[in-house]
Amino acid sequence: FHETCAQSDISLTLYQESLDVYSSKLGDHDSNVTDLQMRLGRVNENLGNDNEALQWYARALHMIVDMSGNFDLTACDIRVSISKIIH
């Protein structure tokens, strides 16, 4: 919701706080954690923070590949997001 209202700073803060809770309660390889990492990547990408976006996308990609393998569709989506930043 906040992201679509162009309140990116609030989105970043709320996503980060949620990520900290999910990560500590569920572990880093939970789908909630990787979803939030992808959202943090997207918000940073929208803000023009390409390096930070790449870091978040890379973390999520690494965890998804560890959990589900290289051919997971979400992993493919992240690869596309990374490619758009690099291109």
PDB file of N, CA and C in Angstrom:
ATOM      1  N   PHE A   1       0.818  -1.200   0.000  1.00  0.00           N
ATOM      2  CA  PHE A   1       0.000   0.000   0.000  1.00  0.00           C
ATOM      3  C   PHE A   1       0.856   1.256   0.000  1.00  0.00           C
ATOM      4  N   HIS A   2       1.809   1.310   0.919  1.00  0.00           N
ATOM      5  CA  HIS A   2       2.652   2.508   0.997  1.00  0.00           C
ATOM      6  C   HIS A   2       3.479   2.694  -0.269  1.00  0.00           C
ATOM      7  N   GLU A   3       3.900   1.571  -0.827  1.00  0.00           N
ATOM      8  CA  GLU A   3       4.723   1.649  -2.033  1.00  0.00           C
ATOM      9  C   GLU A   3       3.959   2.315  -3.168  1.00  0.00           C
ATOM     10  N   THR A   4       2.700   1.964  -3.337  1.00  0.00           N
ATOM     11  CA  THR A   4       1.917   2.544  -4.419  1.00  0.00           C
ATOM     12  C   THR A   4       1.571   3.992  -4.142  1.00  0.00           C
ATOM     13  N   CYS A   5       1.624   4.424  -2.919  1.00  0.00           N
ATOM     14  CA  CYS A   5       1.340   5.819  -2.564  1.00  0.00           C
ATOM     15  C   CYS A   5       2.601   6.663  -2.598  1.00  0.00           C
ATOM     16  N   ALA A   6       3.655   6.128  -3.153  1.00  0.00           N
ATOM     17  CA  ALA A   6       4.932   6.845  -3.290  1.00  0.00           C
ATOM     18  C   ALA A   6       5.517   7.212  -1.940  1.00  0.00           C
ATOM     19  N   GLN A   7       5.226   6.450  -0.946  1.00  0.00           N
ATOM     20  CA  GLN A   7       5.811   6.655   0.374  1.00  0.00           C
ATOM     21  C   GLN A   7       6.901   5.604   0.579  1.00  0.00           C
ATOM     22  N   SER A   8       7.886   5.665  -0.278  1.00  0.00           N
ATOM     23  CA  SER A   8       8.910   4.640  -0.323  1.00  0.00           C
ATOM     24  C   SER A   8       9.722   4.526   0.963  1.00  0.00           C
ATOM     25  N   ASP A   9       9.966   5.640   1.621  1.00  0.00           N
ATOM     26  CA  ASP A   9      10.722   5.570   2.861  1.00  0.00           C
ATOM     27  C   ASP A   9       9.978   4.771   3.921  1.00  0.00           C
ATOM     28  N   ILE A  10       8.679   4.977   3.988  1.00  0.00           N
ATOM     29  CA  ILE A  10       7.873   4.219   4.947  1.00  0.00           C
ATOM     30  C   ILE A  10       7.868   2.743   4.560  1.00  0.00           C
ATOM     31  N   SER A  11       7.742   2.468   3.275  1.00  0.00           N
ATOM     32  CA  SER A  11       7.764   1.093   2.795  1.00  0.00           C
ATOM     33  C   SER A  11       9.065   0.406   3.177  1.00  0.00           C
ATOM     34  N   LEU A  12      10.172   1.085   2.936  1.00  0.00           N
ATOM     35  CA  LEU A  12      11.472   0.494   3.271  1.00  0.00           C
ATOM     36  C   LEU A  12      11.565   0.167   4.755  1.00  0.00           C
ATOM     37  N   THR A  13      11.134   1.087   5.589  1.00  0.00           N
ATOM     38  CA  THR A  13      11.208   0.882   7.038  1.00  0.00           C
ATOM     39  C   THR A  13      10.323  -0.284   7.475  1.00  0.00           C
ATOM     40  N   LEU A  14       9.094  -0.303   6.998  1.00  0.00           N
ATOM     41  CA  LEU A  14       8.171  -1.370   7.384  1.00  0.00           C
ATOM     42  C   LEU A  14       8.614  -2.730   6.861  1.00  0.00           C
ATOM     43  N   TYR A  15       9.087  -2.767   5.626  1.00  0.00           N
ATOM     44  CA  TYR A  15       9.592  -4.025   5.080  1.00  0.00           C
ATOM     45  C   TYR A  15      10.802  -4.521   5.882  1.00  0.00           C
ATOM     46  N   GLN A  16      11.709  -3.625   6.217  1.00  0.00           N
ATOM     47  CA  GLN A  16      12.898  -4.017   6.963  1.00  0.00           C
ATOM     48  C   GLN A  16      12.522  -4.529   8.361  1.00  0.00           C
ATOM     49  N   GLU A  17      11.599  -3.843   9.026  1.00  0.00           N
ATOM     50  CA  GLU A  17      11.162  -4.289  10.344  1.00  0.00           C
ATOM     51  C   GLU A  17      10.510  -5.674  10.257  1.00  0.00           C
ATOM     52  N   SER A  18       9.680  -5.865   9.260  1.00  0.00           N
ATOM     53  CA  SER A  18       9.029  -7.168   9.076  1.00  0.00           C
ATOM     54  C   SER A  18      10.040  -8.251   8.750  1.00  0.00           C
ATOM     55  N   LEU A  19      11.011  -7.913   7.920  1.00  0.00           N
ATOM     56  CA  LEU A  19      12.056  -8.867   7.573  1.00  0.00           C
ATOM     57  C   LEU A  19      12.818  -9.312   8.813  1.00  0.00           C
ATOM     58  N   ASP A  20      13.144  -8.384   9.679  1.00  0.00           N
ATOM     59  CA  ASP A  20      13.864  -8.730  10.904  1.00  0.00           C
ATOM     60  C   ASP A  20      13.068  -9.716  11.755  1.00  0.00           C
ATOM     61  N   VAL A  21      11.767  -9.490  11.871  1.00  0.00           N
ATOM     62  CA  VAL A  21      10.920 -10.372  12.681  1.00  0.00           C
ATOM     63  C   VAL A  21      10.800 -11.748  12.029  1.00  0.00           C
ATOM     64  N   TYR A  22      10.449 -11.769  10.737  1.00  0.00           N
ATOM     65  CA  TYR A  22      10.315 -13.049  10.046  1.00  0.00           C
ATOM     66  C   TYR A  22      11.616 -13.847  10.079  1.00  0.00           C
ATOM     67  N   SER A  23      12.702 -13.173   9.819  1.00  0.00           N
ATOM     68  CA  SER A  23      13.996 -13.852   9.786  1.00  0.00           C
ATOM     69  C   SER A  23      14.335 -14.458  11.140  1.00  0.00           C
ATOM     70  N   SER A  24      14.082 -13.721  12.215  1.00  0.00           N
ATOM     71  CA  SER A  24      14.424 -14.232  13.544  1.00  0.00           C
ATOM     72  C   SER A  24      13.462 -15.338  13.986  1.00  0.00           C
ATOM     73  N   LYS A  25      12.207 -15.267  13.581  1.00  0.00           N
ATOM     74  CA  LYS A  25      11.211 -16.259  14.006  1.00  0.00           C
ATOM     75  C   LYS A  25      11.131 -17.480  13.092  1.00  0.00           C
ATOM     76  N   LEU A  26      11.298 -17.259  11.791  1.00  0.00           N
ATOM     77  CA  LEU A  26      11.084 -18.332  10.823  1.00  0.00           C
ATOM     78  C   LEU A  26      12.364 -18.826  10.160  1.00  0.00           C
ATOM     79  N   GLY A  27      13.440 -18.066  10.294  1.00  0.00           N
ATOM     80  CA  GLY A  27      14.691 -18.427   9.635  1.00  0.00           C
ATOM     81  C   GLY A  27      14.815 -17.751   8.282  1.00  0.00           C
ATOM     82  N   ASP A  28      16.035 -17.657   7.813  1.00  0.00           N
ATOM     83  CA  ASP A  28      16.302 -16.925   6.573  1.00  0.00           C
ATOM     84  C   ASP A  28      15.748 -17.600   5.318  1.00  0.00           C
ATOM     85  N   HIS A  29      15.520 -18.893   5.365  1.00  0.00           N
ATOM     86  CA  HIS A  29      15.085 -19.603   4.170  1.00  0.00           C
ATOM     87  C   HIS A  29      13.574 -19.795   4.110  1.00  0.00           C
ATOM     88  N   ASP A  30      12.825 -18.908   4.738  1.00  0.00           N
ATOM     89  CA  ASP A  30      11.372 -18.948   4.683  1.00  0.00           C
ATOM     90  C   ASP A  30      10.887 -18.084   3.512  1.00  0.00           C
ATOM     91  N   SER A  31       9.779 -18.467   2.905  1.00  0.00           N
ATOM     92  CA  SER A  31       9.281 -17.724   1.745  1.00  0.00           C
ATOM     93  C   SER A  31       8.864 -16.294   2.100  1.00  0.00           C
ATOM     94  N   ASN A  32       8.439 -16.057   3.335  1.00  0.00           N
ATOM     95  CA  ASN A  32       8.116 -14.685   3.757  1.00  0.00           C
ATOM     96  C   ASN A  32       9.359 -13.802   3.732  1.00  0.00           C
ATOM     97  N   VAL A  33      10.492 -14.385   4.110  1.00  0.00           N
ATOM     98  CA  VAL A  33      11.753 -13.644   4.127  1.00  0.00           C
ATOM     99  C   VAL A  33      12.173 -13.299   2.705  1.00  0.00           C
ATOM    100  N   THR A  34      12.127 -14.275   1.810  1.00  0.00           N
ATOM    101  CA  THR A  34      12.545 -14.002   0.430  1.00  0.00           C
ATOM    102  C   THR A  34      11.579 -13.032  -0.258  1.00  0.00           C
ATOM    103  N   ASP A  35      10.291 -13.120   0.071  1.00  0.00           N
ATOM    104  CA  ASP A  35       9.329 -12.170  -0.492  1.00  0.00           C
ATOM    105  C   ASP A  35       9.665 -10.740  -0.068  1.00  0.00           C
ATOM    106  N   LEU A  36       9.979 -10.554   1.203  1.00  0.00           N
ATOM    107  CA  LEU A  36      10.337  -9.213   1.673  1.00  0.00           C
ATOM    108  C   LEU A  36      11.654  -8.739   1.072  1.00  0.00           C
ATOM    109  N   GLN A  37      12.589  -9.626   0.874  1.00  0.00           N
ATOM    110  CA  GLN A  37      13.845  -9.231   0.228  1.00  0.00           C
ATOM    111  C   GLN A  37      13.582  -8.756  -1.199  1.00  0.00           C
ATOM    112  N   MET A  38      12.689  -9.438  -1.896  1.00  0.00           N
ATOM    113  CA  MET A  38      12.347  -9.007  -3.247  1.00  0.00           C
ATOM    114  C   MET A  38      11.641  -7.648  -3.229  1.00  0.00           C
ATOM    115  N   ARG A  39      10.766  -7.436  -2.257  1.00  0.00           N
ATOM    116  CA  ARG A  39      10.083  -6.147  -2.138  1.00  0.00           C
ATOM    117  C   ARG A  39      11.073  -5.026  -1.820  1.00  0.00           C
ATOM    118  N   LEU A  40      12.027  -5.316  -0.942  1.00  0.00           N
ATOM    119  CA  LEU A  40      13.061  -4.321  -0.636  1.00  0.00           C
ATOM    120  C   LEU A  40      13.888  -4.019  -1.880  1.00  0.00           C
ATOM    121  N   GLY A  41      14.162  -5.032  -2.675  1.00  0.00           N
ATOM    122  CA  GLY A  41      14.859  -4.809  -3.932  1.00  0.00           C
ATOM    123  C   GLY A  41      14.065  -3.914  -4.867  1.00  0.00           C
ATOM    124  N   ARG A  42      12.753  -4.186  -4.975  1.00  0.00           N
ATOM    125  CA  ARG A  42      11.904  -3.411  -5.873  1.00  0.00           C
ATOM    126  C   ARG A  42      11.800  -1.950  -5.442  1.00  0.00           C
ATOM    127  N   VAL A  43      11.616  -1.723  -4.150  1.00  0.00           N
ATOM    128  CA  VAL A  43      11.513  -0.336  -3.673  1.00  0.00           C
ATOM    129  C   VAL A  43      12.817   0.405  -3.912  1.00  0.00           C
ATOM    130  N   ASN A  44      13.943  -0.241  -3.605  1.00  0.00           N
ATOM    131  CA  ASN A  44      15.235   0.401  -3.841  1.00  0.00           C
ATOM    132  C   ASN A  44      15.454   0.658  -5.326  1.00  0.00           C
ATOM    133  N   GLU A  45      15.026  -0.267  -6.157  1.00  0.00           N
ATOM    134  CA  GLU A  45      15.143  -0.066  -7.606  1.00  0.00           C
ATOM    135  C   GLU A  45      14.316   1.141  -8.040  1.00  0.00           C
ATOM    136  N   ASN A  46      13.103   1.257  -7.535  1.00  0.00           N
ATOM    137  CA  ASN A  46      12.239   2.389  -7.881  1.00  0.00           C
ATOM    138  C   ASN A  46      12.816   3.715  -7.403  1.00  0.00           C
ATOM    139  N   LEU A  47      13.577   3.675  -6.318  1.00  0.00           N
ATOM    140  CA  LEU A  47      14.216   4.887  -5.799  1.00  0.00           C
ATOM    141  C   LEU A  47      15.525   5.214  -6.522  1.00  0.00           C
ATOM    142  N   GLY A  48      15.960   4.327  -7.411  1.00  0.00           N
ATOM    143  CA  GLY A  48      17.217   4.540  -8.120  1.00  0.00           C
ATOM    144  C   GLY A  48      18.429   4.052  -7.360  1.00  0.00           C
ATOM    145  N   ASN A  49      18.214   3.315  -6.265  1.00  0.00           N
ATOM    146  CA  ASN A  49      19.315   2.752  -5.477  1.00  0.00           C
ATOM    147  C   ASN A  49      19.681   1.383  -6.041  1.00  0.00           C
ATOM    148  N   ASP A  50      20.299   1.400  -7.221  1.00  0.00           N
ATOM    149  CA  ASP A  50      20.539   0.152  -7.946  1.00  0.00           C
ATOM    150  C   ASP A  50      21.439  -0.825  -7.193  1.00  0.00           C
ATOM    151  N   ASN A  51      22.486  -0.346  -6.555  1.00  0.00           N
ATOM    152  CA  ASN A  51      23.377  -1.249  -5.826  1.00  0.00           C
ATOM    153  C   ASN A  51      22.654  -1.948  -4.684  1.00  0.00           C
ATOM    154  N   GLU A  52      21.858  -1.201  -3.938  1.00  0.00           N
ATOM    155  CA  GLU A  52      21.100  -1.804  -2.844  1.00  0.00           C
ATOM    156  C   GLU A  52      20.054  -2.772  -3.377  1.00  0.00           C
ATOM    157  N   ALA A  53      19.404  -2.407  -4.476  1.00  0.00           N
ATOM    158  CA  ALA A  53      18.420  -3.293  -5.084  1.00  0.00           C
ATOM    159  C   ALA A  53      19.082  -4.605  -5.516  1.00  0.00           C
ATOM    160  N   LEU A  54      20.229  -4.492  -6.145  1.00  0.00           N
ATOM    161  CA  LEU A  54      20.952  -5.704  -6.559  1.00  0.00           C
ATOM    162  C   LEU A  54      21.300  -6.585  -5.373  1.00  0.00           C
ATOM    163  N   GLN A  55      21.708  -5.984  -4.270  1.00  0.00           N
ATOM    164  CA  GLN A  55      22.042  -6.770  -3.081  1.00  0.00           C
ATOM    165  C   GLN A  55      20.826  -7.523  -2.551  1.00  0.00           C
ATOM    166  N   TRP A  56      19.679  -6.851  -2.488  1.00  0.00           N
ATOM    167  CA  TRP A  56      18.470  -7.518  -2.007  1.00  0.00           C
ATOM    168  C   TRP A  56      18.035  -8.621  -2.954  1.00  0.00           C
ATOM    169  N   TYR A  57      18.052  -8.337  -4.247  1.00  0.00           N
ATOM    170  CA  TYR A  57      17.677  -9.363  -5.222  1.00  0.00           C
ATOM    171  C   TYR A  57      18.625 -10.558  -5.152  1.00  0.00           C
ATOM    172  N   ALA A  58      19.916 -10.307  -5.017  1.00  0.00           N
ATOM    173  CA  ALA A  58      20.890 -11.395  -4.961  1.00  0.00           C
ATOM    174  C   ALA A  58      20.675 -12.264  -3.715  1.00  0.00           C
ATOM    175  N   ARG A  59      20.385 -11.646  -2.581  1.00  0.00           N
ATOM    176  CA  ARG A  59      20.100 -12.421  -1.358  1.00  0.00           C
ATOM    177  C   ARG A  59      18.895 -13.320  -1.558  1.00  0.00           C
ATOM    178  N   ALA A  60      17.830 -12.746  -2.103  1.00  0.00           N
ATOM    179  CA  ALA A  60      16.616 -13.527  -2.326  1.00  0.00           C
ATOM    180  C   ALA A  60      16.874 -14.658  -3.316  1.00  0.00           C
ATOM    181  N   LEU A  61      17.587 -14.363  -4.386  1.00  0.00           N
ATOM    182  CA  LEU A  61      17.884 -15.374  -5.396  1.00  0.00           C
ATOM    183  C   LEU A  61      18.684 -16.520  -4.789  1.00  0.00           C
ATOM    184  N   HIS A  62      19.692 -16.203  -4.016  1.00  0.00           N
ATOM    185  CA  HIS A  62      20.526 -17.234  -3.396  1.00  0.00           C
ATOM    186  C   HIS A  62      19.678 -18.152  -2.507  1.00  0.00           C
ATOM    187  N   MET A  63      18.808 -17.581  -1.700  1.00  0.00           N
ATOM    188  CA  MET A  63      17.986 -18.387  -0.799  1.00  0.00           C
ATOM    189  C   MET A  63      16.973 -19.234  -1.549  1.00  0.00           C
ATOM    190  N   ILE A  64      16.353 -18.655  -2.580  1.00  0.00           N
ATOM    191  CA  ILE A  64      15.370 -19.413  -3.351  1.00  0.00           C
ATOM    192  C   ILE A  64      16.034 -20.565  -4.084  1.00  0.00           C
ATOM    193  N   VAL A  65      17.192 -20.335  -4.656  1.00  0.00           N
ATOM    194  CA  VAL A  65      17.908 -21.404  -5.348  1.00  0.00           C
ATOM    195  C   VAL A  65      18.296 -22.498  -4.349  1.00  0.00           C
ATOM    196  N   ASP A  66      18.720 -22.107  -3.149  1.00  0.00           N
ATOM    197  CA  ASP A  66      19.045 -23.090  -2.115  1.00  0.00           C
ATOM    198  C   ASP A  66      17.829 -23.932  -1.743  1.00  0.00           C
ATOM    199  N   MET A  67      16.659 -23.297  -1.676  1.00  0.00           N
ATOM    200  CA  MET A  67      15.438 -24.004  -1.247  1.00  0.00           C
ATOM    201  C   MET A  67      14.806 -24.805  -2.386  1.00  0.00           C
ATOM    202  N   SER A  68      14.773 -24.208  -3.584  1.00  0.00           N
ATOM    203  CA  SER A  68      13.940 -24.777  -4.647  1.00  0.00           C
ATOM    204  C   SER A  68      14.675 -25.126  -5.928  1.00  0.00           C
ATOM    205  N   GLY A  69      15.926 -24.741  -6.032  1.00  0.00           N
ATOM    206  CA  GLY A  69      16.681 -25.046  -7.230  1.00  0.00           C
ATOM    207  C   GLY A  69      16.685 -23.904  -8.236  1.00  0.00           C
ATOM    208  N   ASN A  70      17.524 -24.046  -9.227  1.00  0.00           N
ATOM    209  CA  ASN A  70      17.728 -23.000 -10.234  1.00  0.00           C
ATOM    210  C   ASN A  70      16.517 -22.728 -11.116  1.00  0.00           C
ATOM    211  N   PHE A  71      15.613 -23.691 -11.217  1.00  0.00           N
ATOM    212  CA  PHE A  71      14.514 -23.551 -12.166  1.00  0.00           C
ATOM    213  C   PHE A  71      13.215 -23.086 -11.519  1.00  0.00           C
ATOM    214  N   ASP A  72      13.284 -22.606 -10.292  1.00  0.00           N
ATOM    215  CA  ASP A  72      12.126 -22.035  -9.627  1.00  0.00           C
ATOM    216  C   ASP A  72      11.696 -20.776 -10.373  1.00  0.00           C
ATOM    217  N   LEU A  73      10.388 -20.609 -10.559  1.00  0.00           N
ATOM    218  CA  LEU A  73       9.892 -19.462 -11.326  1.00  0.00           C
ATOM    219  C   LEU A  73      10.173 -18.127 -10.650  1.00  0.00           C
ATOM    220  N   THR A  74      10.140 -18.103  -9.331  1.00  0.00           N
ATOM    221  CA  THR A  74      10.462 -16.859  -8.625  1.00  0.00           C
ATOM    222  C   THR A  74      11.925 -16.502  -8.831  1.00  0.00           C
ATOM    223  N   ALA A  75      12.780 -17.504  -8.850  1.00  0.00           N
ATOM    224  CA  ALA A  75      14.200 -17.262  -9.122  1.00  0.00           C
ATOM    225  C   ALA A  75      14.373 -16.661 -10.516  1.00  0.00           C
ATOM    226  N   CYS A  76      13.582 -17.133 -11.463  1.00  0.00           N
ATOM    227  CA  CYS A  76      13.634 -16.565 -12.818  1.00  0.00           C
ATOM    228  C   CYS A  76      13.183 -15.107 -12.820  1.00  0.00           C
ATOM    229  N   ASP A  77      12.133 -14.808 -12.061  1.00  0.00           N
ATOM    230  CA  ASP A  77      11.660 -13.421 -11.964  1.00  0.00           C
ATOM    231  C   ASP A  77      12.742 -12.506 -11.388  1.00  0.00           C
ATOM    232  N   ILE A  78      13.446 -13.001 -10.394  1.00  0.00           N
ATOM    233  CA  ILE A  78      14.512 -12.197  -9.788  1.00  0.00           C
ATOM    234  C   ILE A  78      15.639 -11.983 -10.789  1.00  0.00           C
ATOM    235  N   ARG A  79      15.973 -13.010 -11.552  1.00  0.00           N
ATOM    236  CA  ARG A  79      17.011 -12.856 -12.574  1.00  0.00           C
ATOM    237  C   ARG A  79      16.626 -11.766 -13.580  1.00  0.00           C
ATOM    238  N   VAL A  80      15.346 -11.701 -13.928  1.00  0.00           N
ATOM    239  CA  VAL A  80      14.869 -10.658 -14.843  1.00  0.00           C
ATOM    240  C   VAL A  80      15.041  -9.279 -14.201  1.00  0.00           C
ATOM    241  N   SER A  81      14.691  -9.161 -12.932  1.00  0.00           N
ATOM    242  CA  SER A  81      14.848  -7.872 -12.232  1.00  0.00           C
ATOM    243  C   SER A  81      16.312  -7.458 -12.172  1.00  0.00           C
ATOM    244  N   ILE A  82      17.182  -8.397 -11.892  1.00  0.00           N
ATOM    245  CA  ILE A  82      18.620  -8.105 -11.861  1.00  0.00           C
ATOM    246  C   ILE A  82      19.096  -7.668 -13.237  1.00  0.00           C
ATOM    247  N   SER A  83      18.639  -8.371 -14.259  1.00  0.00           N
ATOM    248  CA  SER A  83      19.058  -8.029 -15.626  1.00  0.00           C
ATOM    249  C   SER A  83      18.621  -6.642 -16.039  1.00  0.00           C
ATOM    250  N   LYS A  84      17.408  -6.240 -15.616  1.00  0.00           N
ATOM    251  CA  LYS A  84      16.930  -4.888 -15.956  1.00  0.00           C
ATOM    252  C   LYS A  84      17.815  -3.820 -15.331  1.00  0.00           C
ATOM    253  N   ILE A  85      18.300  -4.063 -14.136  1.00  0.00           N
ATOM    254  CA  ILE A  85      19.184  -3.082 -13.493  1.00  0.00           C
ATOM    255  C   ILE A  85      20.536  -3.047 -14.190  1.00  0.00           C
ATOM    256  N   ILE A  86      21.069  -4.191 -14.504  1.00  0.00           N
ATOM    257  CA  ILE A  86      22.389  -4.268 -15.130  1.00  0.00           C
ATOM    258  C   ILE A  86      22.356  -3.709 -16.547  1.00  0.00           C
ATOM    259  N   HIS A  87      21.276  -3.933 -17.244  1.00  0.00           N
ATOM    260  CA  HIS A  87      21.178  -3.499 -18.637  1.00  0.00           C
ATOM    261  C   HIS A  87      21.072  -2.010 -18.690  1.00  0.00           C
TER     262      HIS A  87
END
